[in-house]
Amino acid sequence: MDLEYFKEWVYKEFRIDLKAYKPTQLHRRILSLMSRVGVNSVDEYIKLLKEDQQQREKFLDFITINVTEFFRNPDIFNDLKKKIKEELLPNNRNLKIWSAACSIGAEPYSIAMILEDLAPGGRHTIVATDIDNGILERAKKGEYSEAEIKNISKDQLNKYFNKQGEYYVIDKKIKSMVTFKRHDLILDRYENDFDLIVCRNVVIYFNQDIKDEIYKKFHHSLKKDGLLFVGATESIYNYKEFGFDKASTFIYRKV
């Protein structure tokens, strides 16, 4: 399988840099996708992706790891809520937050609910980004299945969701707190002056050089004493090299 040729085609077609991904995992994922649709070569698969919009969407969804849920790892989210309350809100009632690689929106909406619980009526800015335009459109709708809201308390469900058929739809107030944009963590420029950056369960798929570059950019994008919240399998062992202190197990503070 000519993986290099396929990477070049994906970059030209989708502007996704697959060279940043760990090669063994990437190769396995692509072979799995090809096997599912019954193609045996890169050329066949490229032809399929050119002609079949549904397969294009499946490829993008599979490659960009759209796995998420509200308050994923609830204990860790409770720790974040405590840090927001004790460290961020006392200094600034109008926080600027970035939810990077936000997938279907569960993560930025979780942050919005935390802020509304802690400081109702605040004029916070939550920027939520992802590489996948299709998934961003779904996030903007704010419609979720029962499985995706399993970590939401009954009080929050009543307060922030409306049941419509088989879906739970985010309240307009919470939805209005989040702005969704397309952004590539590897190729695009980063905004600055964030109080909090949330990026969870994404960089584990990248090679070490790309990871290090992303952490450096996150540091630059945060305000002094701003927080970086990472996933439950993503401890940054060399965090001091990037200018961070450890605020908690999965939360790092810019120094």
PDB file of C-alpha atoms in Angstrom:
ATOM      1  CA  MET A   1       0.000   0.000   0.000  1.00  0.00           C
ATOM      2  CA  ASP A   2       1.473   3.356  -1.062  1.00  0.00           C
ATOM      3  CA  LEU A   3       0.687   5.296   2.092  1.00  0.00           C
ATOM      4  CA  GLU A   4       2.856   8.289   1.099  1.00  0.00           C
ATOM      5  CA  TYR A   5       0.934   8.742  -2.144  1.00  0.00           C
ATOM      6  CA  PHE A   6      -2.351   8.540  -0.230  1.00  0.00           C
ATOM      7  CA  LYS A   7      -1.158  11.112   2.336  1.00  0.00           C
ATOM      8  CA  GLU A   8      -0.283  13.542  -0.464  1.00  0.00           C
ATOM      9  CA  TRP A   9      -3.695  13.062  -2.076  1.00  0.00           C
ATOM     10  CA  VAL A  10      -5.512  13.579   1.245  1.00  0.00           C
ATOM     11  CA  TYR A  11      -3.574  16.794   1.853  1.00  0.00           C
ATOM     12  CA  LYS A  12      -4.477  18.173  -1.594  1.00  0.00           C
ATOM     13  CA  GLU A  13      -8.109  17.036  -1.375  1.00  0.00           C
ATOM     14  CA  PHE A  14      -8.985  17.744   2.277  1.00  0.00           C
ATOM     15  CA  ARG A  15      -6.097  19.885   3.570  1.00  0.00           C
ATOM     16  CA  ILE A  16      -5.411  17.327   6.297  1.00  0.00           C
ATOM     17  CA  ASP A  17      -1.759  16.536   7.008  1.00  0.00           C
ATOM     18  CA  LEU A  18      -1.659  12.796   7.705  1.00  0.00           C
ATOM     19  CA  LYS A  19       2.139  12.936   8.052  1.00  0.00           C
ATOM     20  CA  ALA A  20       1.554  14.275  11.568  1.00  0.00           C
ATOM     21  CA  TYR A  21      -0.208  11.069  12.650  1.00  0.00           C
ATOM     22  CA  LYS A  22       1.560   8.083  14.160  1.00  0.00           C
ATOM     23  CA  PRO A  23       2.206   5.914  11.066  1.00  0.00           C
ATOM     24  CA  THR A  24       1.383   2.498  12.523  1.00  0.00           C
ATOM     25  CA  GLN A  25      -1.995   3.602  13.897  1.00  0.00           C
ATOM     26  CA  LEU A  26      -2.791   5.558  10.738  1.00  0.00           C
ATOM     27  CA  HIS A  27      -1.932   2.651   8.450  1.00  0.00           C
ATOM     28  CA  ARG A  28      -4.131   0.331  10.510  1.00  0.00           C
ATOM     29  CA  ARG A  29      -7.075   2.754  10.431  1.00  0.00           C
ATOM     30  CA  ILE A  30      -6.868   3.279   6.679  1.00  0.00           C
ATOM     31  CA  LEU A  31      -6.612  -0.459   5.974  1.00  0.00           C
ATOM     32  CA  SER A  32      -9.618  -1.010   8.218  1.00  0.00           C
ATOM     33  CA  LEU A  33     -11.632   1.558   6.251  1.00  0.00           C
ATOM     34  CA  MET A  34     -10.617   0.031   2.927  1.00  0.00           C
ATOM     35  CA  SER A  35     -11.514  -3.454   4.144  1.00  0.00           C
ATOM     36  CA  ARG A  36     -14.972  -2.291   5.231  1.00  0.00           C
ATOM     37  CA  VAL A  37     -15.815  -1.014   1.751  1.00  0.00           C
ATOM     38  CA  GLY A  38     -14.143  -3.898  -0.103  1.00  0.00           C
ATOM     39  CA  VAL A  39     -11.350  -2.073  -1.937  1.00  0.00           C
ATOM     40  CA  ASN A  40      -7.839  -3.497  -2.291  1.00  0.00           C
ATOM     41  CA  SER A  41      -5.669  -0.590  -3.399  1.00  0.00           C
ATOM     42  CA  VAL A  42      -5.072   3.077  -2.702  1.00  0.00           C
ATOM     43  CA  ASP A  43      -6.146   4.006  -6.234  1.00  0.00           C
ATOM     44  CA  GLU A  44      -9.454   2.183  -5.789  1.00  0.00           C
ATOM     45  CA  TYR A  45     -10.046   3.892  -2.465  1.00  0.00           C
ATOM     46  CA  ILE A  46      -9.228   7.353  -3.839  1.00  0.00           C
ATOM     47  CA  LYS A  47     -11.660   6.726  -6.717  1.00  0.00           C
ATOM     48  CA  LEU A  48     -14.348   5.757  -4.206  1.00  0.00           C
ATOM     49  CA  LEU A  49     -13.740   8.841  -2.064  1.00  0.00           C
ATOM     50  CA  LYS A  50     -13.951  11.072  -5.153  1.00  0.00           C
ATOM     51  CA  GLU A  51     -17.264   9.581  -6.272  1.00  0.00           C
ATOM     52  CA  ASP A  52     -19.128   8.728  -3.055  1.00  0.00           C
ATOM     53  CA  GLN A  53     -19.968  11.612  -0.705  1.00  0.00           C
ATOM     54  CA  GLN A  54     -21.076   9.261   2.065  1.00  0.00           C
ATOM     55  CA  GLN A  55     -17.738   7.454   2.003  1.00  0.00           C
ATOM     56  CA  ARG A  56     -15.905  10.800   2.048  1.00  0.00           C
ATOM     57  CA  GLU A  57     -17.778  11.721   5.217  1.00  0.00           C
ATOM     58  CA  LYS A  58     -17.066   8.322   6.784  1.00  0.00           C
ATOM     59  CA  PHE A  59     -13.375   8.680   5.973  1.00  0.00           C
ATOM     60  CA  LEU A  60     -13.164  12.153   7.531  1.00  0.00           C
ATOM     61  CA  ASP A  61     -15.090  11.048  10.598  1.00  0.00           C
ATOM     62  CA  PHE A  62     -12.885   7.991  11.083  1.00  0.00           C
ATOM     63  CA  ILE A  63      -9.578   9.792  10.530  1.00  0.00           C
ATOM     64  CA  THR A  64     -10.418  12.816  12.688  1.00  0.00           C
ATOM     65  CA  ILE A  65     -11.414  10.660  15.690  1.00  0.00           C
ATOM     66  CA  ASN A  66     -14.882  12.032  16.423  1.00  0.00           C
ATOM     67  CA  VAL A  67     -15.430  10.228  19.727  1.00  0.00           C
ATOM     68  CA  THR A  68     -16.814  12.391  22.526  1.00  0.00           C
ATOM     69  CA  GLU A  69     -19.571  12.838  25.079  1.00  0.00           C
ATOM     70  CA  PHE A  70     -20.720  15.433  27.598  1.00  0.00           C
ATOM     71  CA  PHE A  71     -18.492  15.730  30.678  1.00  0.00           C
ATOM     72  CA  ARG A  72     -16.258  12.907  29.447  1.00  0.00           C
ATOM     73  CA  ASN A  73     -14.448  11.564  32.546  1.00  0.00           C
ATOM     74  CA  PRO A  74     -16.775  13.348  35.025  1.00  0.00           C
ATOM     75  CA  ASP A  75     -14.289  13.353  37.929  1.00  0.00           C
ATOM     76  CA  ILE A  76     -11.752  15.192  35.801  1.00  0.00           C
ATOM     77  CA  PHE A  77     -14.389  17.665  34.657  1.00  0.00           C
ATOM     78  CA  ASN A  78     -15.288  18.332  38.293  1.00  0.00           C
ATOM     79  CA  ASP A  79     -11.642  19.200  38.865  1.00  0.00           C
ATOM     80  CA  LEU A  80     -11.791  21.644  35.938  1.00  0.00           C
ATOM     81  CA  LYS A  81     -14.958  23.210  37.349  1.00  0.00           C
ATOM     82  CA  LYS A  82     -13.145  23.793  40.640  1.00  0.00           C
ATOM     83  CA  LYS A  83     -10.206  25.451  38.854  1.00  0.00           C
ATOM     84  CA  ILE A  84     -12.524  27.706  36.855  1.00  0.00           C
ATOM     85  CA  LYS A  85     -14.310  28.744  40.039  1.00  0.00           C
ATOM     86  CA  GLU A  86     -11.191  29.281  42.159  1.00  0.00           C
ATOM     87  CA  GLU A  87      -8.636  30.550  39.643  1.00  0.00           C
ATOM     88  CA  LEU A  88     -10.270  31.971  36.527  1.00  0.00           C
ATOM     89  CA  LEU A  89     -13.583  33.574  37.474  1.00  0.00           C
ATOM     90  CA  PRO A  90     -12.297  35.621  40.459  1.00  0.00           C
ATOM     91  CA  ASN A  91      -9.929  37.447  38.083  1.00  0.00           C
ATOM     92  CA  ASN A  92     -12.167  37.784  35.041  1.00  0.00           C
ATOM     93  CA  ARG A  93     -15.948  37.583  34.726  1.00  0.00           C
ATOM     94  CA  ASN A  94     -15.714  37.407  30.919  1.00  0.00           C
ATOM     95  CA  LEU A  95     -13.538  34.428  30.073  1.00  0.00           C
ATOM     96  CA  LYS A  96     -12.153  33.573  26.640  1.00  0.00           C
ATOM     97  CA  ILE A  97     -12.045  29.799  26.116  1.00  0.00           C
ATOM     98  CA  TRP A  98     -10.982  27.573  23.235  1.00  0.00           C
ATOM     99  CA  SER A  99     -12.328  24.042  22.815  1.00  0.00           C
ATOM    100  CA  ALA A 100      -9.935  22.567  20.242  1.00  0.00           C
ATOM    101  CA  ALA A 101     -10.907  19.497  18.201  1.00  0.00           C
ATOM    102  CA  CYS A 102     -14.428  19.862  19.596  1.00  0.00           C
ATOM    103  CA  SER A 103     -16.071  17.137  17.474  1.00  0.00           C
ATOM    104  CA  ILE A 104     -19.892  17.147  17.866  1.00  0.00           C
ATOM    105  CA  GLY A 105     -19.844  20.006  20.383  1.00  0.00           C
ATOM    106  CA  ALA A 106     -20.371  18.073  23.607  1.00  0.00           C
ATOM    107  CA  GLU A 107     -17.186  19.486  25.118  1.00  0.00           C
ATOM    108  CA  PRO A 108     -17.704  23.225  24.515  1.00  0.00           C
ATOM    109  CA  TYR A 109     -21.353  22.922  25.539  1.00  0.00           C
ATOM    110  CA  SER A 110     -20.206  21.168  28.735  1.00  0.00           C
ATOM    111  CA  ILE A 111     -17.921  24.152  29.442  1.00  0.00           C
ATOM    112  CA  ALA A 112     -20.784  26.561  28.713  1.00  0.00           C
ATOM    113  CA  MET A 113     -23.005  24.759  31.232  1.00  0.00           C
ATOM    114  CA  ILE A 114     -20.264  24.912  33.864  1.00  0.00           C
ATOM    115  CA  LEU A 115     -19.906  28.665  33.340  1.00  0.00           C
ATOM    116  CA  GLU A 116     -23.648  29.229  33.495  1.00  0.00           C
ATOM    117  CA  ASP A 117     -23.845  27.197  36.708  1.00  0.00           C
ATOM    118  CA  LEU A 118     -20.978  29.123  38.311  1.00  0.00           C
ATOM    119  CA  ALA A 119     -21.612  32.642  37.014  1.00  0.00           C
ATOM    120  CA  PRO A 120     -25.023  33.021  35.387  1.00  0.00           C
ATOM    121  CA  GLY A 121     -25.261  35.748  32.791  1.00  0.00           C
ATOM    122  CA  GLY A 122     -21.520  36.131  32.229  1.00  0.00           C
ATOM    123  CA  ARG A 123     -20.381  37.349  28.815  1.00  0.00           C
ATOM    124  CA  HIS A 124     -17.948  34.565  28.102  1.00  0.00           C
ATOM    125  CA  THR A 125     -16.470  33.712  24.698  1.00  0.00           C
ATOM    126  CA  ILE A 126     -16.163  30.019  23.811  1.00  0.00           C
ATOM    127  CA  VAL A 127     -14.512  29.281  20.478  1.00  0.00           C
ATOM    128  CA  ALA A 128     -14.980  25.654  19.392  1.00  0.00           C
ATOM    129  CA  THR A 129     -12.957  24.328  16.483  1.00  0.00           C
ATOM    130  CA  ASP A 130     -12.557  21.131  14.515  1.00  0.00           C
ATOM    131  CA  ILE A 131     -10.996  20.040  11.235  1.00  0.00           C
ATOM    132  CA  ASP A 132     -14.208  18.361  10.003  1.00  0.00           C
ATOM    133  CA  ASN A 133     -16.797  20.729   8.500  1.00  0.00           C
ATOM    134  CA  GLY A 134     -19.495  18.064   8.546  1.00  0.00           C
ATOM    135  CA  ILE A 135     -19.091  17.423  12.258  1.00  0.00           C
ATOM    136  CA  LEU A 136     -19.119  21.186  12.934  1.00  0.00           C
ATOM    137  CA  GLU A 137     -22.506  21.480  11.235  1.00  0.00           C
ATOM    138  CA  ARG A 138     -23.825  18.760  13.510  1.00  0.00           C
ATOM    139  CA  ALA A 139     -22.332  20.526  16.553  1.00  0.00           C
ATOM    140  CA  LYS A 140     -24.104  23.764  15.633  1.00  0.00           C
ATOM    141  CA  LYS A 141     -27.466  21.955  15.696  1.00  0.00           C
ATOM    142  CA  GLY A 142     -26.866  20.831  19.286  1.00  0.00           C
ATOM    143  CA  GLU A 143     -28.936  17.635  18.983  1.00  0.00           C
ATOM    144  CA  TYR A 144     -27.832  14.613  21.019  1.00  0.00           C
ATOM    145  CA  SER A 145     -28.841  11.030  21.654  1.00  0.00           C
ATOM    146  CA  GLU A 146     -29.494   9.511  25.074  1.00  0.00           C
ATOM    147  CA  ALA A 147     -26.079   7.790  25.019  1.00  0.00           C
ATOM    148  CA  GLU A 148     -24.271  11.079  24.405  1.00  0.00           C
ATOM    149  CA  ILE A 149     -25.857  12.806  27.427  1.00  0.00           C
ATOM    150  CA  LYS A 150     -25.337   9.951  29.884  1.00  0.00           C
ATOM    151  CA  ASN A 151     -23.062  12.023  32.174  1.00  0.00           C
ATOM    152  CA  ILE A 152     -25.499  14.932  32.475  1.00  0.00           C
ATOM    153  CA  SER A 153     -27.371  15.285  35.749  1.00  0.00           C
ATOM    154  CA  LYS A 154     -31.148  15.373  35.824  1.00  0.00           C
ATOM    155  CA  ASP A 155     -31.048  19.009  36.941  1.00  0.00           C
ATOM    156  CA  GLN A 156     -28.792  20.019  34.065  1.00  0.00           C
ATOM    157  CA  LEU A 157     -30.890  18.023  31.616  1.00  0.00           C
ATOM    158  CA  ASN A 158     -34.028  19.881  32.708  1.00  0.00           C
ATOM    159  CA  LYS A 159     -32.241  23.225  32.767  1.00  0.00           C
ATOM    160  CA  TYR A 160     -30.227  23.115  29.560  1.00  0.00           C
ATOM    161  CA  PHE A 161     -31.965  20.695  27.180  1.00  0.00           C
ATOM    162  CA  ASN A 162     -35.301  20.331  25.434  1.00  0.00           C
ATOM    163  CA  LYS A 163     -36.533  16.873  24.421  1.00  0.00           C
ATOM    164  CA  GLN A 164     -37.548  16.746  20.762  1.00  0.00           C
ATOM    165  CA  GLY A 165     -38.524  13.276  19.619  1.00  0.00           C
ATOM    166  CA  GLU A 166     -35.612  10.932  20.311  1.00  0.00           C
ATOM    167  CA  TYR A 167     -33.084  13.776  20.649  1.00  0.00           C
ATOM    168  CA  TYR A 168     -32.113  16.183  23.407  1.00  0.00           C
ATOM    169  CA  VAL A 169     -31.542  19.685  22.023  1.00  0.00           C
ATOM    170  CA  ILE A 170     -29.274  22.234  23.706  1.00  0.00           C
ATOM    171  CA  ASP A 171     -30.978  25.309  25.107  1.00  0.00           C
ATOM    172  CA  LYS A 172     -30.578  28.495  23.025  1.00  0.00           C
ATOM    173  CA  LYS A 173     -28.790  30.291  25.856  1.00  0.00           C
ATOM    174  CA  ILE A 174     -26.051  27.646  26.026  1.00  0.00           C
ATOM    175  CA  LYS A 175     -25.856  27.394  22.245  1.00  0.00           C
ATOM    176  CA  SER A 176     -25.389  31.166  21.946  1.00  0.00           C
ATOM    177  CA  MET A 177     -22.272  31.006  24.152  1.00  0.00           C
ATOM    178  CA  VAL A 178     -20.346  28.884  21.612  1.00  0.00           C
ATOM    179  CA  THR A 179     -18.956  29.912  18.209  1.00  0.00           C
ATOM    180  CA  PHE A 180     -17.922  27.051  15.924  1.00  0.00           C
ATOM    181  CA  LYS A 181     -15.116  27.394  13.357  1.00  0.00           C
ATOM    182  CA  ARG A 182     -13.009  25.109  11.201  1.00  0.00           C
ATOM    183  CA  HIS A 183      -9.414  24.929  12.405  1.00  0.00           C
ATOM    184  CA  ASP A 184      -6.524  22.562  11.796  1.00  0.00           C
ATOM    185  CA  LEU A 185      -4.252  22.228  14.844  1.00  0.00           C
ATOM    186  CA  ILE A 186      -1.295  21.377  12.633  1.00  0.00           C
ATOM    187  CA  LEU A 187      -1.639  23.790   9.721  1.00  0.00           C
ATOM    188  CA  ASP A 188      -3.570  26.850  10.914  1.00  0.00           C
ATOM    189  CA  ARG A 189      -2.589  29.862  13.025  1.00  0.00           C
ATOM    190  CA  TYR A 190      -3.761  30.001  16.647  1.00  0.00           C
ATOM    191  CA  GLU A 191      -5.648  32.847  18.298  1.00  0.00           C
ATOM    192  CA  ASN A 192      -4.246  34.400  21.487  1.00  0.00           C
ATOM    193  CA  ASP A 193      -5.337  35.591  24.945  1.00  0.00           C
ATOM    194  CA  PHE A 194      -7.256  32.515  26.062  1.00  0.00           C
ATOM    195  CA  ASP A 195      -7.988  31.958  29.746  1.00  0.00           C
ATOM    196  CA  LEU A 196      -8.572  28.251  29.126  1.00  0.00           C
ATOM    197  CA  ILE A 197      -7.773  25.831  26.306  1.00  0.00           C
ATOM    198  CA  VAL A 198      -9.507  22.448  26.263  1.00  0.00           C
ATOM    199  CA  CYS A 199      -7.921  19.858  23.975  1.00  0.00           C
ATOM    200  CA  ARG A 200      -8.602  16.260  24.938  1.00  0.00           C
ATOM    201  CA  ASN A 201      -7.967  12.851  23.375  1.00  0.00           C
ATOM    202  CA  VAL A 202      -6.590  14.230  20.114  1.00  0.00           C
ATOM    203  CA  VAL A 203      -2.831  14.786  20.282  1.00  0.00           C
ATOM    204  CA  ILE A 204      -2.305  11.155  21.348  1.00  0.00           C
ATOM    205  CA  TYR A 205      -2.720  10.287  17.651  1.00  0.00           C
ATOM    206  CA  PHE A 206       0.095  12.624  16.534  1.00  0.00           C
ATOM    207  CA  ASN A 207       3.824  11.928  16.444  1.00  0.00           C
ATOM    208  CA  GLN A 208       6.006  13.464  19.168  1.00  0.00           C
ATOM    209  CA  ASP A 209       7.353  16.393  17.123  1.00  0.00           C
ATOM    210  CA  ILE A 210       3.834  17.523  16.243  1.00  0.00           C
ATOM    211  CA  LYS A 211       2.676  17.105  19.851  1.00  0.00           C
ATOM    212  CA  ASP A 212       5.539  19.272  21.107  1.00  0.00           C
ATOM    213  CA  GLU A 213       4.773  21.966  18.536  1.00  0.00           C
ATOM    214  CA  ILE A 214       1.090  22.009  19.521  1.00  0.00           C
ATOM    215  CA  TYR A 215       1.932  22.368  23.227  1.00  0.00           C
ATOM    216  CA  LYS A 216       4.262  25.284  22.428  1.00  0.00           C
ATOM    217  CA  LYS A 217       1.497  26.982  20.441  1.00  0.00           C
ATOM    218  CA  PHE A 218      -1.026  26.390  23.226  1.00  0.00           C
ATOM    219  CA  HIS A 219       1.367  28.042  25.674  1.00  0.00           C
ATOM    220  CA  HIS A 220       1.707  31.064  23.391  1.00  0.00           C
ATOM    221  CA  SER A 221      -2.086  31.276  22.966  1.00  0.00           C
ATOM    222  CA  LEU A 222      -2.829  31.344  26.697  1.00  0.00           C
ATOM    223  CA  LYS A 223      -2.763  34.366  28.981  1.00  0.00           C
ATOM    224  CA  LYS A 224      -0.363  34.201  31.910  1.00  0.00           C
ATOM    225  CA  ASP A 225      -1.845  31.793  34.484  1.00  0.00           C
ATOM    226  CA  GLY A 226      -4.207  30.456  31.820  1.00  0.00           C
ATOM    227  CA  LEU A 227      -5.081  26.761  31.959  1.00  0.00           C
ATOM    228  CA  LEU A 228      -4.660  23.886  29.503  1.00  0.00           C
ATOM    229  CA  PHE A 229      -7.036  20.946  30.046  1.00  0.00           C
ATOM    230  CA  VAL A 230      -6.030  17.655  28.382  1.00  0.00           C
ATOM    231  CA  GLY A 231      -7.472  14.155  28.125  1.00  0.00           C
ATOM    232  CA  ALA A 232      -7.353  11.335  30.641  1.00  0.00           C
ATOM    233  CA  THR A 233      -4.624   9.518  28.681  1.00  0.00           C
ATOM    234  CA  GLU A 234      -2.555  12.583  27.821  1.00  0.00           C
ATOM    235  CA  SER A 235      -0.320  13.563  30.730  1.00  0.00           C
ATOM    236  CA  ILE A 236       2.398  15.974  29.536  1.00  0.00           C
ATOM    237  CA  TYR A 237       5.495  14.571  31.229  1.00  0.00           C
ATOM    238  CA  ASN A 238       7.838  17.335  30.039  1.00  0.00           C
ATOM    239  CA  TYR A 239       5.374  20.182  30.713  1.00  0.00           C
ATOM    240  CA  LYS A 240       8.077  22.476  32.170  1.00  0.00           C
ATOM    241  CA  GLU A 241       9.839  22.515  28.798  1.00  0.00           C
ATOM    242  CA  PHE A 242       6.758  24.223  27.330  1.00  0.00           C
ATOM    243  CA  GLY A 243       6.411  26.796  30.130  1.00  0.00           C
ATOM    244  CA  PHE A 244       3.701  25.110  32.195  1.00  0.00           C
ATOM    245  CA  ASP A 245       3.245  24.230  35.847  1.00  0.00           C
ATOM    246  CA  LYS A 246       1.010  21.359  36.880  1.00  0.00           C
ATOM    247  CA  ALA A 247      -2.261  22.686  38.283  1.00  0.00           C
ATOM    248  CA  SER A 248      -3.817  19.211  38.577  1.00  0.00           C
ATOM    249  CA  THR A 249      -3.376  15.749  37.081  1.00  0.00           C
ATOM    250  CA  PHE A 250      -4.713  16.762  33.654  1.00  0.00           C
ATOM    251  CA  ILE A 251      -4.642  20.551  33.977  1.00  0.00           C
ATOM    252  CA  TYR A 252      -1.579  22.690  33.294  1.00  0.00           C
ATOM    253  CA  ARG A 253      -1.034  26.378  34.098  1.00  0.00           C
ATOM    254  CA  LYS A 254       0.973  28.798  31.986  1.00  0.00           C
ATOM    255  CA  VAL A 255       3.779  30.441  33.964  1.00  0.00           C
TER     256      VAL A 255
END
